[in-house]
């Protein structure tokens, strides 16, 4: 199998990286500081106290990758330069460089494999069809990360083509193989940012980035008990990210804590000349950034709405019903007003991508946008969606990968462009559903957020460009995680972070995975 041999190659490459370093990270010799589970703020504090170096941090994560990655397949490639980058970060800090003691400076971050990096790493969206393609430059988010001094650790596995091929299951890609849920290995890991979520969950890296077009950050975040922020559309740049549609694509943090996610959002949000939509969206960024909203009293005075149907429709007395009953009480006890039994007009239409128009609009846009992305690569084995389709057909017949289909690719290739009246009607329908639905609910009841669970809500977020944060909310009897999700109007990130952080601090539900079978 191509995938198995790829994993042997990754293991060998890692061994080469590690052999060159003096092994035996013993950061805890002088103190009881432990890297696993440490937050970005704690890591920065440890750097400052000289009880930790970026090199030690990276060596720890490399050893974790060697131990864990072959079991759960979160990471496709480790950056061959990662130790050199760590040494550079340490030197900048020791030289007293003014911006080297905060934010993500010296912190390793994992990028989903659809995010371009102009370095030794490949950018393939998990597909062998893009292996060897050369990107013109760093993606907007990679450039911002490098500018803050973050260390690009590697590329994460994902549902191939960010789950827009149509066929392969969540977490599977030709290059990465099947990524697994580290809590219950047989449980659905969700996708498409599966590798980003499972790698931070199992402490293979400090923090990660995912992308969401419809559910791809919120889904794997809840399923793997981590925190995911799906930002307002274009708050973060999509330039240099293998696209689905600029009308819905977003890049956001996937981390173990709300605090880490706020640090990552600060590093990546803002204007990028290569994604002009960031110009208006960056007006949402508050002066001083997002970290200031990590306030344990952040639930005080907040108004939170509950739409029971369809977001909390489990039977009374079930463990889910009990868990959320308790969570709603916690939210009230911490100063929020919970407004229950609300209704969103035409919610079943909003959540059904065929009825809302989302499916046909996305399909139409994907063909145009992907062809543009492929044409702008410096070099590439494929140049069009049609080439990608031919590659998949050919590749499957070589029997190197399972015979997964490509129904979304085929449907997109069949679309006839954005002047088609069906496409125009789809856009108008989504706009009307959004204005008369979620926007009306939030303004009529003066809400700061709507509460949901799992990823049922994501089509509503997708078609409206709305932000959301998923936070760990518990574990099913079999050990599989579930989450609570706070959803807001565009630009509501500050209050969503306040709400999510206060909930997290009041409950402290997340625990590291134990790899149950
Ligand atoms: C060790 O941990 C304890 C409890 O978390 C803390 O109070 C103490 O300051 C730590 N010691 C050092 C040397 O960091
Ligand atoms: C990128 O892909 C090429 C071609 O397969 C491979 O030789 C190289 O090792 C890959 N890069 C990394 C960092 O894995
Ligand atoms: C960090 O400081 C150096 C020197 O002052 C400056 O050149 C660089 O642009 C700064 N980087 C950031 C991200 O502010
Ligand atoms: C935290 O939130 C509380 C309640 O809204 C507020 O009174 C306080 O000023 C906030 N703290 C900070 C540091 O913003
Ligand atoms: C998500 O939550 C909804 C509402 O409670 C429920 O109907 C649905 O079955 C859940 N889906 C998953 C995958 O857990
Ligand atoms: C659950 O219980 C509440 C009252 O506690 C009741 O209003 C509601 O109808 C019940 N729901 C179901 C699905 O039985
Ligand atoms: C199909 O596979 C053959 C044999 O590996 C190769 O020569 C050819 O270029 C492939 N065609 C496409 C469209 O990928
Ligand atoms: C492509 O379009 C034709 C004509 O509208 C239709 O019959 C066919 O089912 C479509 N194929 C796919 C894969 O959508
Ligand atoms: C709900 O959808 C129906 C059918 O498309 C439409 O007639 C109605 O106006 C919609 N309601 C609202 C409040 O948007």
PDB file of N, CA, C and O in Angstrom, residues 164-166 363 366-367 385-386 389-390 393 405-415:
ATOM      1  N   UNK A 164     -14.171  17.525  -0.017  1.00  0.00           N
ATOM      2  CA  UNK A 164     -14.983  17.930  -1.164  1.00  0.00           C
ATOM      3  C   UNK A 164     -14.706  17.060  -2.388  1.00  0.00           C
ATOM      4  O   UNK A 164     -14.972  17.459  -3.515  1.00  0.00           O
ATOM      5  N   UNK A 165     -14.205  15.845  -2.172  1.00  0.00           N
ATOM      6  CA  UNK A 165     -14.084  14.921  -3.295  1.00  0.00           C
ATOM      7  C   UNK A 165     -15.404  14.168  -3.474  1.00  0.00           C
ATOM      8  O   UNK A 165     -15.907  14.026  -4.573  1.00  0.00           O
ATOM      9  N   UNK A 166     -15.984  13.748  -2.306  1.00  0.00           N
ATOM     10  CA  UNK A 166     -17.245  12.993  -2.363  1.00  0.00           C
ATOM     11  C   UNK A 166     -16.908  11.533  -2.532  1.00  0.00           C
ATOM     12  O   UNK A 166     -16.624  11.109  -3.643  1.00  0.00           O
ATOM     13  N   UNK A 363     -20.856  23.864  -5.397  1.00  0.00           N
ATOM     14  CA  UNK A 363     -20.389  23.041  -6.501  1.00  0.00           C
ATOM     15  C   UNK A 363     -19.947  23.910  -7.681  1.00  0.00           C
ATOM     16  O   UNK A 363     -18.877  23.702  -8.277  1.00  0.00           O
ATOM     17  N   UNK A 366     -16.750  25.845  -6.681  1.00  0.00           N
ATOM     18  CA  UNK A 366     -15.573  24.984  -6.523  1.00  0.00           C
ATOM     19  C   UNK A 366     -14.832  24.798  -7.844  1.00  0.00           C
ATOM     20  O   UNK A 366     -13.610  24.909  -7.905  1.00  0.00           O
ATOM     21  N   UNK A 367     -15.580  24.527  -8.898  1.00  0.00           N
ATOM     22  CA  UNK A 367     -14.933  24.277 -10.194  1.00  0.00           C
ATOM     23  C   UNK A 367     -14.103  25.492 -10.629  1.00  0.00           C
ATOM     24  O   UNK A 367     -12.934  25.367 -11.004  1.00  0.00           O
ATOM     25  N   UNK A 385      -9.666  20.712 -12.534  1.00  0.00           N
ATOM     26  CA  UNK A 385     -10.511  19.728 -11.848  1.00  0.00           C
ATOM     27  C   UNK A 385     -10.640  18.471 -12.709  1.00  0.00           C
ATOM     28  O   UNK A 385     -10.609  17.349 -12.185  1.00  0.00           O
ATOM     29  N   UNK A 386     -10.741  18.656 -14.016  1.00  0.00           N
ATOM     30  CA  UNK A 386     -10.845  17.493 -14.910  1.00  0.00           C
ATOM     31  C   UNK A 386      -9.605  16.599 -14.775  1.00  0.00           C
ATOM     32  O   UNK A 386      -9.720  15.369 -14.755  1.00  0.00           O
ATOM     33  N   UNK A 389      -9.930  14.593 -11.593  1.00  0.00           N
ATOM     34  CA  UNK A 389     -10.884  13.490 -11.770  1.00  0.00           C
ATOM     35  C   UNK A 389     -10.206  12.332 -12.515  1.00  0.00           C
ATOM     36  O   UNK A 389     -10.284  11.168 -12.094  1.00  0.00           O
ATOM     37  N   UNK A 390      -9.481  12.664 -13.572  1.00  0.00           N
ATOM     38  CA  UNK A 390      -8.778  11.628 -14.344  1.00  0.00           C
ATOM     39  C   UNK A 390      -7.733  10.934 -13.470  1.00  0.00           C
ATOM     40  O   UNK A 390      -7.587   9.709 -13.506  1.00  0.00           O
ATOM     41  N   UNK A 393      -9.460   8.442 -11.106  1.00  0.00           N
ATOM     42  CA  UNK A 393      -9.920   7.242 -11.826  1.00  0.00           C
ATOM     43  C   UNK A 393      -8.736   6.324 -12.106  1.00  0.00           C
ATOM     44  O   UNK A 393      -8.753   5.125 -11.812  1.00  0.00           O
ATOM     45  N   UNK A 405     -15.165   6.811  -4.323  1.00  0.00           N
ATOM     46  CA  UNK A 405     -15.714   7.587  -5.435  1.00  0.00           C
ATOM     47  C   UNK A 405     -15.288   9.042  -5.379  1.00  0.00           C
ATOM     48  O   UNK A 405     -14.416   9.431  -4.588  1.00  0.00           O
ATOM     49  N   UNK A 406     -15.889   9.839  -6.245  1.00  0.00           N
ATOM     50  CA  UNK A 406     -15.588  11.277  -6.297  1.00  0.00           C
ATOM     51  C   UNK A 406     -16.828  12.032  -6.770  1.00  0.00           C
ATOM     52  O   UNK A 406     -16.750  12.854  -7.692  1.00  0.00           O
ATOM     53  N   UNK A 407     -17.965  11.745  -6.096  1.00  0.00           N
ATOM     54  CA  UNK A 407     -19.242  12.279  -6.574  1.00  0.00           C
ATOM     55  C   UNK A 407     -19.284  13.807  -6.588  1.00  0.00           C
ATOM     56  O   UNK A 407     -19.863  14.409  -7.498  1.00  0.00           O
ATOM     57  N   UNK A 408     -18.655  14.475  -5.611  1.00  0.00           N
ATOM     58  CA  UNK A 408     -18.697  15.944  -5.584  1.00  0.00           C
ATOM     59  C   UNK A 408     -17.832  16.533  -6.694  1.00  0.00           C
ATOM     60  O   UNK A 408     -18.192  17.545  -7.304  1.00  0.00           O
ATOM     61  N   UNK A 409     -16.693  15.882  -6.962  1.00  0.00           N
ATOM     62  CA  UNK A 409     -15.857  16.319  -8.092  1.00  0.00           C
ATOM     63  C   UNK A 409     -16.653  16.230  -9.404  1.00  0.00           C
ATOM     64  O   UNK A 409     -16.634  17.156 -10.212  1.00  0.00           O
ATOM     65  N   UNK A 410     -17.311  15.108  -9.593  1.00  0.00           N
ATOM     66  CA  UNK A 410     -18.044  14.902 -10.852  1.00  0.00           C
ATOM     67  C   UNK A 410     -19.177  15.915 -10.993  1.00  0.00           C
ATOM     68  O   UNK A 410     -19.366  16.501 -12.060  1.00  0.00           O
ATOM     69  N   UNK A 411     -19.899  16.148  -9.899  1.00  0.00           N
ATOM     70  CA  UNK A 411     -21.006  17.108  -9.960  1.00  0.00           C
ATOM     71  C   UNK A 411     -20.483  18.511 -10.249  1.00  0.00           C
ATOM     72  O   UNK A 411     -21.080  19.266 -11.025  1.00  0.00           O
ATOM     73  N   UNK A 412     -19.352  18.875  -9.642  1.00  0.00           N
ATOM     74  CA  UNK A 412     -18.791  20.216  -9.858  1.00  0.00           C
ATOM     75  C   UNK A 412     -18.325  20.386 -11.299  1.00  0.00           C
ATOM     76  O   UNK A 412     -18.554  21.436 -11.914  1.00  0.00           O
ATOM     77  N   UNK A 413     -17.680  19.357 -11.828  1.00  0.00           N
ATOM     78  CA  UNK A 413     -17.187  19.445 -13.211  1.00  0.00           C
ATOM     79  C   UNK A 413     -18.340  19.700 -14.178  1.00  0.00           C
ATOM     80  O   UNK A 413     -18.184  20.332 -15.218  1.00  0.00           O
ATOM     81  N   UNK A 414     -19.502  19.243 -13.789  1.00  0.00           N
ATOM     82  CA  UNK A 414     -20.712  19.342 -14.600  1.00  0.00           C
ATOM     83  C   UNK A 414     -21.374  20.724 -14.554  1.00  0.00           C
ATOM     84  O   UNK A 414     -22.281  20.995 -15.321  1.00  0.00           O
ATOM     85  N   UNK A 415     -20.959  21.577 -13.621  1.00  0.00           N
ATOM     86  CA  UNK A 415     -21.638  22.873 -13.479  1.00  0.00           C
ATOM     87  C   UNK A 415     -21.213  23.821 -14.604  1.00  0.00           C
ATOM     88  O   UNK A 415     -20.160  23.639 -15.214  1.00  0.00           O
TER      89      UNK A 415
END
